[in-house]
JSON list of C-alpha atoms and ligand atoms in Angstrom, two decimals:
[
{"chain": "I", "resi": 3, "resn": "MET", "atom": "CA", "xyz": [0.00, 0.00, 0.00]},
{"chain": "I", "resi": 4, "resn": "ASN", "atom": "CA", "xyz": [1.31, 3.43, -0.92]},
{"chain": "I", "resi": 5, "resn": "VAL", "atom": "CA", "xyz": [0.98, 5.73, 2.06]},
{"chain": "I", "resi": 6, "resn": "ASN", "atom": "CA", "xyz": [3.21, 8.47, 0.72]},
{"chain": "I", "resi": 7, "resn": "VAL", "atom": "CA", "xyz": [0.37, 10.84, -0.02]},
{"chain": "I", "resi": 8, "resn": "SER", "atom": "CA", "xyz": [0.84, 14.57, 0.24]},
{"chain": "I", "resi": 9, "resn": "ARG", "atom": "CA", "xyz": [-1.97, 16.37, 1.99]},
{"chain": "I", "resi": 10, "resn": "PRO", "atom": "CA", "xyz": [-2.84, 20.05, 2.08]},
{"chain": "I", "resi": 11, "resn": "ALA", "atom": "CA", "xyz": [-2.00, 21.77, 5.35]},
{"chain": "I", "resi": 12, "resn": "PRO", "atom": "CA", "xyz": [-4.96, 21.74, 7.71]},
{"chain": "I", "resi": 13, "resn": "GLN", "atom": "CA", "xyz": [-6.85, 25.03, 7.88]},
{"chain": "I", "resi": 14, "resn": "ALA", "atom": "CA", "xyz": [-7.48, 24.94, 11.59]},
{"chain": "I", "resi": 15, "resn": "SER", "atom": "CA", "xyz": [-4.73, 25.45, 14.09]},
{"chain": "I", "resi": 16, "resn": "ALA", "atom": "CA", "xyz": [-3.44, 22.28, 15.69]},
{"chain": "I", "resi": 17, "resn": "GLN", "atom": "CA", "xyz": [-4.28, 23.87, 19.04]},
{"chain": "I", "resi": 18, "resn": "GLN", "atom": "CA", "xyz": [-7.94, 24.14, 18.17]},
{"chain": "I", "resi": 19, "resn": "VAL", "atom": "CA", "xyz": [-10.06, 21.34, 19.63]},
{"chain": "I", "resi": 20, "resn": "PRO", "atom": "CA", "xyz": [-13.30, 20.75, 17.73]},
{"chain": "I", "resi": 21, "resn": "GLN", "atom": "CA", "xyz": [-16.15, 20.90, 20.21]},
{"chain": "I", "resi": 22, "resn": "THR", "atom": "CA", "xyz": [-18.83, 18.31, 20.44]},
{"chain": "I", "resi": 23, "resn": "GLU", "atom": "CA", "xyz": [-21.52, 17.90, 22.98]},
{"chain": "I", "resi": 24, "resn": "ALA", "atom": "CA", "xyz": [-21.08, 14.50, 24.49]},
{"chain": "I", "resi": 25, "resn": "LEU", "atom": "CA", "xyz": [-19.91, 10.93, 24.54]},
{"chain": "I", "resi": 26, "resn": "VAL", "atom": "CA", "xyz": [-22.87, 8.54, 24.57]},
{"chain": "I", "resi": 27, "resn": "LEU", "atom": "CA", "xyz": [-22.55, 5.13, 26.25]},
{"chain": "I", "resi": 28, "resn": "ASN", "atom": "CA", "xyz": [-25.27, 2.67, 25.36]},
{"chain": "I", "resi": 29, "resn": "CYS", "atom": "CA", "xyz": [-25.88, -1.10, 25.27]},
{"chain": "I", "resi": 30, "resn": "MET", "atom": "CA", "xyz": [-25.29, -3.13, 22.13]},
{"chain": "I", "resi": 31, "resn": "ASP", "atom": "CA", "xyz": [-28.87, -4.49, 22.13]},
{"chain": "I", "resi": 32, "resn": "TYR", "atom": "CA", "xyz": [-30.13, -4.46, 18.53]},
{"chain": "I", "resi": 33, "resn": "ARG", "atom": "CA", "xyz": [-33.67, -3.71, 19.67]},
{"chain": "I", "resi": 34, "resn": "LEU", "atom": "CA", "xyz": [-32.69, -0.22, 20.79]},
{"chain": "I", "resi": 35, "resn": "VAL", "atom": "CA", "xyz": [-29.92, 0.88, 18.45]},
{"chain": "I", "resi": 36, "resn": "ALA", "atom": "CA", "xyz": [-32.35, 2.86, 16.25]},
{"chain": "I", "resi": 37, "resn": "ALA", "atom": "CA", "xyz": [-34.30, 4.12, 19.27]},
{"chain": "I", "resi": 38, "resn": "VAL", "atom": "CA", "xyz": [-31.14, 5.54, 20.86]},
{"chain": "I", "resi": 39, "resn": "ALA", "atom": "CA", "xyz": [-30.28, 7.37, 17.63]},
{"chain": "I", "resi": 40, "resn": "ASP", "atom": "CA", "xyz": [-33.87, 8.67, 17.35]},
{"chain": "I", "resi": 41, "resn": "TYR", "atom": "CA", "xyz": [-33.86, 9.83, 20.96]},
{"chain": "I", "resi": 42, "resn": "LEU", "atom": "CA", "xyz": [-30.60, 11.73, 20.51]},
{"chain": "I", "resi": 43, "resn": "ASP", "atom": "CA", "xyz": [-31.82, 13.18, 17.19]},
{"chain": "I", "resi": 44, "resn": "GLY", "atom": "CA", "xyz": [-34.92, 14.37, 19.04]},
{"chain": "I", "resi": 45, "resn": "ARG", "atom": "CA", "xyz": [-32.69, 16.28, 21.44]},
{"chain": "I", "resi": 46, "resn": "GLY", "atom": "CA", "xyz": [-30.97, 18.01, 18.54]},
{"chain": "I", "resi": 47, "resn": "LEU", "atom": "CA", "xyz": [-27.77, 16.03, 18.99]},
{"chain": "I", "resi": 48, "resn": "ARG", "atom": "CA", "xyz": [-27.62, 14.43, 15.55]},
{"chain": "I", "resi": 49, "resn": "GLY", "atom": "CA", "xyz": [-24.02, 14.46, 14.38]},
{"chain": "I", "resi": 50, "resn": "LYS", "atom": "CA", "xyz": [-22.89, 16.07, 17.63]},
{"chain": "I", "resi": 51, "resn": "TYR", "atom": "CA", "xyz": [-21.89, 13.16, 19.82]},
{"chain": "I", "resi": 52, "resn": "ASP", "atom": "CA", "xyz": [-19.23, 10.50, 20.07]},
{"chain": "I", "resi": 53, "resn": "GLN", "atom": "CA", "xyz": [-20.52, 7.05, 20.93]},
{"chain": "I", "resi": 54, "resn": "ILE", "atom": "CA", "xyz": [-19.28, 3.89, 22.58]},
{"chain": "I", "resi": 55, "resn": "THR", "atom": "CA", "xyz": [-21.45, 0.81, 22.68]},
{"chain": "I", "resi": 56, "resn": "LEU", "atom": "CA", "xyz": [-20.85, -1.87, 25.30]},
{"chain": "I", "resi": 57, "resn": "ALA", "atom": "CA", "xyz": [-23.26, -4.62, 26.34]},
{"chain": "I", "resi": 58, "resn": "GLY", "atom": "CA", "xyz": [-25.01, -3.45, 29.51]},
{"chain": "I", "resi": 59, "resn": "GLY", "atom": "CA", "xyz": [-24.00, 0.21, 29.19]},
{"chain": "I", "resi": 60, "resn": "ALA", "atom": "CA", "xyz": [-22.94, 1.26, 32.71]},
{"chain": "I", "resi": 61, "resn": "ILE", "atom": "CA", "xyz": [-22.90, -2.39, 33.79]},
{"chain": "I", "resi": 62, "resn": "GLY", "atom": "CA", "xyz": [-20.51, -3.20, 30.94]},
{"chain": "I", "resi": 63, "resn": "VAL", "atom": "CA", "xyz": [-18.08, -0.62, 32.32]},
{"chain": "I", "resi": 64, "resn": "MET", "atom": "CA", "xyz": [-18.45, -1.35, 36.03]},
{"chain": "I", "resi": 65, "resn": "SER", "atom": "CA", "xyz": [-18.92, -5.14, 36.24]},
{"chain": "I", "resi": 66, "resn": "ASP", "atom": "CA", "xyz": [-16.04, -7.22, 37.60]},
{"chain": "I", "resi": 67, "resn": "GLN", "atom": "CA", "xyz": [-16.67, -9.56, 34.66]},
{"chain": "I", "resi": 68, "resn": "THR", "atom": "CA", "xyz": [-15.93, -6.97, 31.99]},
{"chain": "I", "resi": 69, "resn": "THR", "atom": "CA", "xyz": [-12.75, -5.25, 33.16]},
{"chain": "I", "resi": 70, "resn": "ALA", "atom": "CA", "xyz": [-11.28, -5.22, 29.64]},
{"chain": "I", "resi": 71, "resn": "TRP", "atom": "CA", "xyz": [-14.33, -3.25, 28.50]},
{"chain": "I", "resi": 72, "resn": "ALA", "atom": "CA", "xyz": [-13.78, -0.76, 31.31]},
{"chain": "I", "resi": 73, "resn": "LYS", "atom": "CA", "xyz": [-10.26, -0.13, 30.08]},
{"chain": "I", "resi": 74, "resn": "THR", "atom": "CA", "xyz": [-11.63, 0.45, 26.58]},
{"chain": "I", "resi": 75, "resn": "PHE", "atom": "CA", "xyz": [-14.28, 2.82, 27.93]},
{"chain": "I", "resi": 76, "resn": "TRP", "atom": "CA", "xyz": [-11.85, 4.98, 29.89]},
{"chain": "I", "resi": 77, "resn": "GLN", "atom": "CA", "xyz": [-9.54, 5.24, 26.90]},
{"chain": "I", "resi": 78, "resn": "HIS", "atom": "CA", "xyz": [-12.50, 6.35, 24.77]},
{"chain": "I", "resi": 79, "resn": "VAL", "atom": "CA", "xyz": [-13.54, 8.98, 27.33]},
{"chain": "I", "resi": 80, "resn": "ALA", "atom": "CA", "xyz": [-10.04, 10.41, 27.48]},
{"chain": "I", "resi": 81, "resn": "LEU", "atom": "CA", "xyz": [-9.69, 10.43, 23.69]},
{"chain": "I", "resi": 82, "resn": "ALA", "atom": "CA", "xyz": [-13.15, 11.96, 23.14]},
{"chain": "I", "resi": 83, "resn": "ARG", "atom": "CA", "xyz": [-12.15, 14.73, 25.53]},
{"chain": "I", "resi": 84, "resn": "LYS", "atom": "CA", "xyz": [-8.83, 15.32, 23.86]},
{"chain": "I", "resi": 85, "resn": "LEU", "atom": "CA", "xyz": [-10.02, 15.14, 20.26]},
{"chain": "I", "resi": 86, "resn": "HIS", "atom": "CA", "xyz": [-13.51, 16.61, 20.51]},
{"chain": "I", "resi": 87, "resn": "GLY", "atom": "CA", "xyz": [-13.69, 18.47, 23.80]},
{"chain": "I", "resi": 88, "resn": "ILE", "atom": "CA", "xyz": [-16.73, 16.59, 25.07]},
{"chain": "I", "resi": 89, "resn": "ARG", "atom": "CA", "xyz": [-18.37, 18.20, 28.08]},
{"chain": "I", "resi": 90, "resn": "LYS", "atom": "CA", "xyz": [-20.65, 15.39, 29.08]},
{"chain": "I", "resi": 91, "resn": "VAL", "atom": "CA", "xyz": [-21.14, 11.62, 29.18]},
{"chain": "I", "resi": 92, "resn": "ILE", "atom": "CA", "xyz": [-24.69, 10.46, 28.47]},
{"chain": "I", "resi": 93, "resn": "ILE", "atom": "CA", "xyz": [-25.26, 6.97, 29.87]},
{"chain": "I", "resi": 94, "resn": "ILE", "atom": "CA", "xyz": [-28.25, 5.15, 28.38]},
{"chain": "I", "resi": 95, "resn": "ASP", "atom": "CA", "xyz": [-29.03, 1.84, 30.08]},
{"chain": "I", "resi": 96, "resn": "HIS", "atom": "CA", "xyz": [-32.21, 0.01, 29.13]},
{"chain": "I", "resi": 97, "resn": "ARG", "atom": "CA", "xyz": [-34.90, -2.29, 30.46]},
{"chain": "I", "resi": 98, "resn": "ASP", "atom": "CA", "xyz": [-34.91, -6.04, 29.81]},
{"chain": "I", "resi": 99, "resn": "CYS", "atom": "CA", "xyz": [-31.13, -5.89, 29.35]},
{"chain": "I", "resi": 100, "resn": "GLY", "atom": "CA", "xyz": [-29.55, -9.27, 28.66]},
{"chain": "I", "resi": 101, "resn": "ALA", "atom": "CA", "xyz": [-26.19, -8.07, 29.95]},
{"chain": "I", "resi": 102, "resn": "CYS", "atom": "CA", "xyz": [-27.81, -7.13, 33.27]},
{"chain": "I", "resi": 103, "resn": "LYS", "atom": "CA", "xyz": [-29.18, -10.67, 33.45]},
{"chain": "I", "resi": 104, "resn": "ALA", "atom": "CA", "xyz": [-25.77, -12.11, 32.51]},
{"chain": "I", "resi": 105, "resn": "PHE", "atom": "CA", "xyz": [-23.53, -9.96, 34.72]},
{"chain": "I", "resi": 106, "resn": "VAL", "atom": "CA", "xyz": [-25.74, -8.82, 37.62]},
{"chain": "I", "resi": 107, "resn": "SER", "atom": "CA", "xyz": [-28.63, -11.20, 38.22]},
{"chain": "I", "resi": 108, "resn": "THR", "atom": "CA", "xyz": [-30.76, -13.51, 36.09]},
{"chain": "I", "resi": 109, "resn": "ASP", "atom": "CA", "xyz": [-33.89, -11.88, 37.57]},
{"chain": "I", "resi": 110, "resn": "CYS", "atom": "CA", "xyz": [-32.62, -8.36, 36.79]},
{"chain": "I", "resi": 111, "resn": "ALA", "atom": "CA", "xyz": [-35.69, -7.45, 34.74]},
{"chain": "I", "resi": 112, "resn": "ASP", "atom": "CA", "xyz": [-38.38, -9.45, 36.57]},
{"chain": "I", "resi": 113, "resn": "ILE", "atom": "CA", "xyz": [-39.71, -6.65, 38.79]},
{"chain": "I", "resi": 114, "resn": "ARG", "atom": "CA", "xyz": [-39.85, -3.20, 37.20]},
{"chain": "I", "resi": 115, "resn": "GLU", "atom": "CA", "xyz": [-39.06, -1.24, 40.38]},
{"chain": "I", "resi": 116, "resn": "VAL", "atom": "CA", "xyz": [-36.12, -3.48, 41.24]},
{"chain": "I", "resi": 117, "resn": "GLU", "atom": "CA", "xyz": [-34.86, -3.17, 37.68]},
{"chain": "I", "resi": 118, "resn": "THR", "atom": "CA", "xyz": [-35.02, 0.62, 37.93]},
{"chain": "I", "resi": 119, "resn": "VAL", "atom": "CA", "xyz": [-33.06, 0.66, 41.18]},
{"chain": "I", "resi": 120, "resn": "THR", "atom": "CA", "xyz": [-30.51, -1.81, 39.81]},
{"chain": "I", "resi": 121, "resn": "HIS", "atom": "CA", "xyz": [-29.75, 0.34, 36.78]},
{"chain": "I", "resi": 122, "resn": "MET", "atom": "CA", "xyz": [-29.73, 3.53, 38.86]},
{"chain": "I", "resi": 123, "resn": "LYS", "atom": "CA", "xyz": [-27.18, 1.93, 41.18]},
{"chain": "I", "resi": 124, "resn": "TRP", "atom": "CA", "xyz": [-24.86, 0.91, 38.35]},
{"chain": "I", "resi": 125, "resn": "MET", "atom": "CA", "xyz": [-25.20, 4.21, 36.50]},
{"chain": "I", "resi": 126, "resn": "GLU", "atom": "CA", "xyz": [-24.60, 6.13, 39.73]},
{"chain": "I", "resi": 127, "resn": "ALA", "atom": "CA", "xyz": [-21.47, 4.06, 40.40]},
{"chain": "I", "resi": 128, "resn": "LEU", "atom": "CA", "xyz": [-20.22, 4.88, 36.92]},
{"chain": "I", "resi": 129, "resn": "ALA", "atom": "CA", "xyz": [-21.06, 8.57, 37.36]},
{"chain": "I", "resi": 130, "resn": "ASP", "atom": "CA", "xyz": [-19.01, 8.58, 40.59]},
{"chain": "I", "resi": 131, "resn": "GLU", "atom": "CA", "xyz": [-16.12, 6.92, 38.79]},
{"chain": "I", "resi": 132, "resn": "ILE", "atom": "CA", "xyz": [-16.31, 9.47, 35.95]},
{"chain": "I", "resi": 133, "resn": "ALA", "atom": "CA", "xyz": [-16.21, 12.31, 38.49]},
{"chain": "I", "resi": 134, "resn": "LYS", "atom": "CA", "xyz": [-13.12, 10.73, 40.04]},
{"chain": "I", "resi": 135, "resn": "ARG", "atom": "CA", "xyz": [-11.23, 9.88, 36.84]},
{"chain": "I", "resi": 136, "resn": "GLU", "atom": "CA", "xyz": [-12.41, 12.65, 34.53]},
{"chain": "I", "resi": 137, "resn": "PRO", "atom": "CA", "xyz": [-13.31, 15.62, 36.72]},
{"chain": "I", "resi": 138, "resn": "GLY", "atom": "CA", "xyz": [-15.30, 18.38, 35.05]},
{"chain": "I", "resi": 139, "resn": "LEU", "atom": "CA", "xyz": [-17.43, 16.15, 32.86]},
{"chain": "I", "resi": 140, "resn": "GLU", "atom": "CA", "xyz": [-21.18, 16.28, 33.34]},
{"chain": "I", "resi": 141, "resn": "VAL", "atom": "CA", "xyz": [-22.99, 12.95, 33.47]},
{"chain": "I", "resi": 142, "resn": "GLU", "atom": "CA", "xyz": [-26.56, 12.13, 32.46]},
{"chain": "I", "resi": 143, "resn": "THR", "atom": "CA", "xyz": [-28.11, 8.83, 33.51]},
{"chain": "I", "resi": 144, "resn": "LEU", "atom": "CA", "xyz": [-31.01, 7.60, 31.41]},
{"chain": "I", "resi": 145, "resn": "LEU", "atom": "CA", "xyz": [-33.01, 4.39, 31.34]},
{"chain": "I", "resi": 146, "resn": "MET", "atom": "CA", "xyz": [-34.70, 3.49, 28.05]},
{"chain": "I", "resi": 147, "resn": "ASP", "atom": "CA", "xyz": [-37.73, 1.23, 27.82]},
{"chain": "I", "resi": 148, "resn": "LEU", "atom": "CA", "xyz": [-38.17, -1.20, 24.95]},
{"chain": "I", "resi": 149, "resn": "ASP", "atom": "CA", "xyz": [-40.61, 1.23, 23.29]},
{"chain": "I", "resi": 150, "resn": "GLY", "atom": "CA", "xyz": [-37.84, 3.85, 23.15]},
{"chain": "I", "resi": 151, "resn": "SER", "atom": "CA", "xyz": [-39.22, 6.04, 25.93]},
{"chain": "I", "resi": 152, "resn": "VAL", "atom": "CA", "xyz": [-36.61, 7.41, 28.30]},
{"chain": "I", "resi": 153, "resn": "GLU", "atom": "CA", "xyz": [-36.57, 8.09, 32.02]},
{"chain": "I", "resi": 154, "resn": "ALA", "atom": "CA", "xyz": [-33.93, 10.46, 33.36]},
{"chain": "I", "resi": 155, "resn": "PHE", "atom": "CA", "xyz": [-32.44, 10.06, 36.80]},
{"chain": "I", "resi": 156, "resn": "PHE", "atom": "CA", "xyz": [-30.86, 13.01, 38.51]},
{"chain": "I", "resi": 157, "resn": "LEU", "atom": "CA", "xyz": [-28.02, 12.12, 40.80]},
{"chain": "C", "resi": 28, "resn": "ZN", "atom": "ZN1", "xyz": [-28.66, -4.45, 27.12]}
]
């Protein structure tokens, strides 16, 4: 492969960090991939966010069973900050999550109220970790239902 390609000098200064709104963390679940994009579009964020997708969302970062994913996540957060100046991490966990059943408890989604508290707990733990490792970033914690509706939790 020939990589000796001359490129025009970039217009923007190397010091200038392009600004984008946020890094979105969401689960890989195919049922909600389009719904997550629609939800973010609805907030006017189309084309304005970085995204990392890990099974379980917050659980995928914080579970003892997925430590390699956590390393990947933190590297993405740091790079998103450096390259795009993100100001916020938007965590979108969801109901009936298979990763929650796999990594937390098989009955994770059996009782709606318990499911809510479970996801809040994991998202809150991740928000605390973000505050510790990446101070200055805002964090939003959202729980999406299978119909695409979203509940926001304020920490
Ligand atoms: Zn899931």
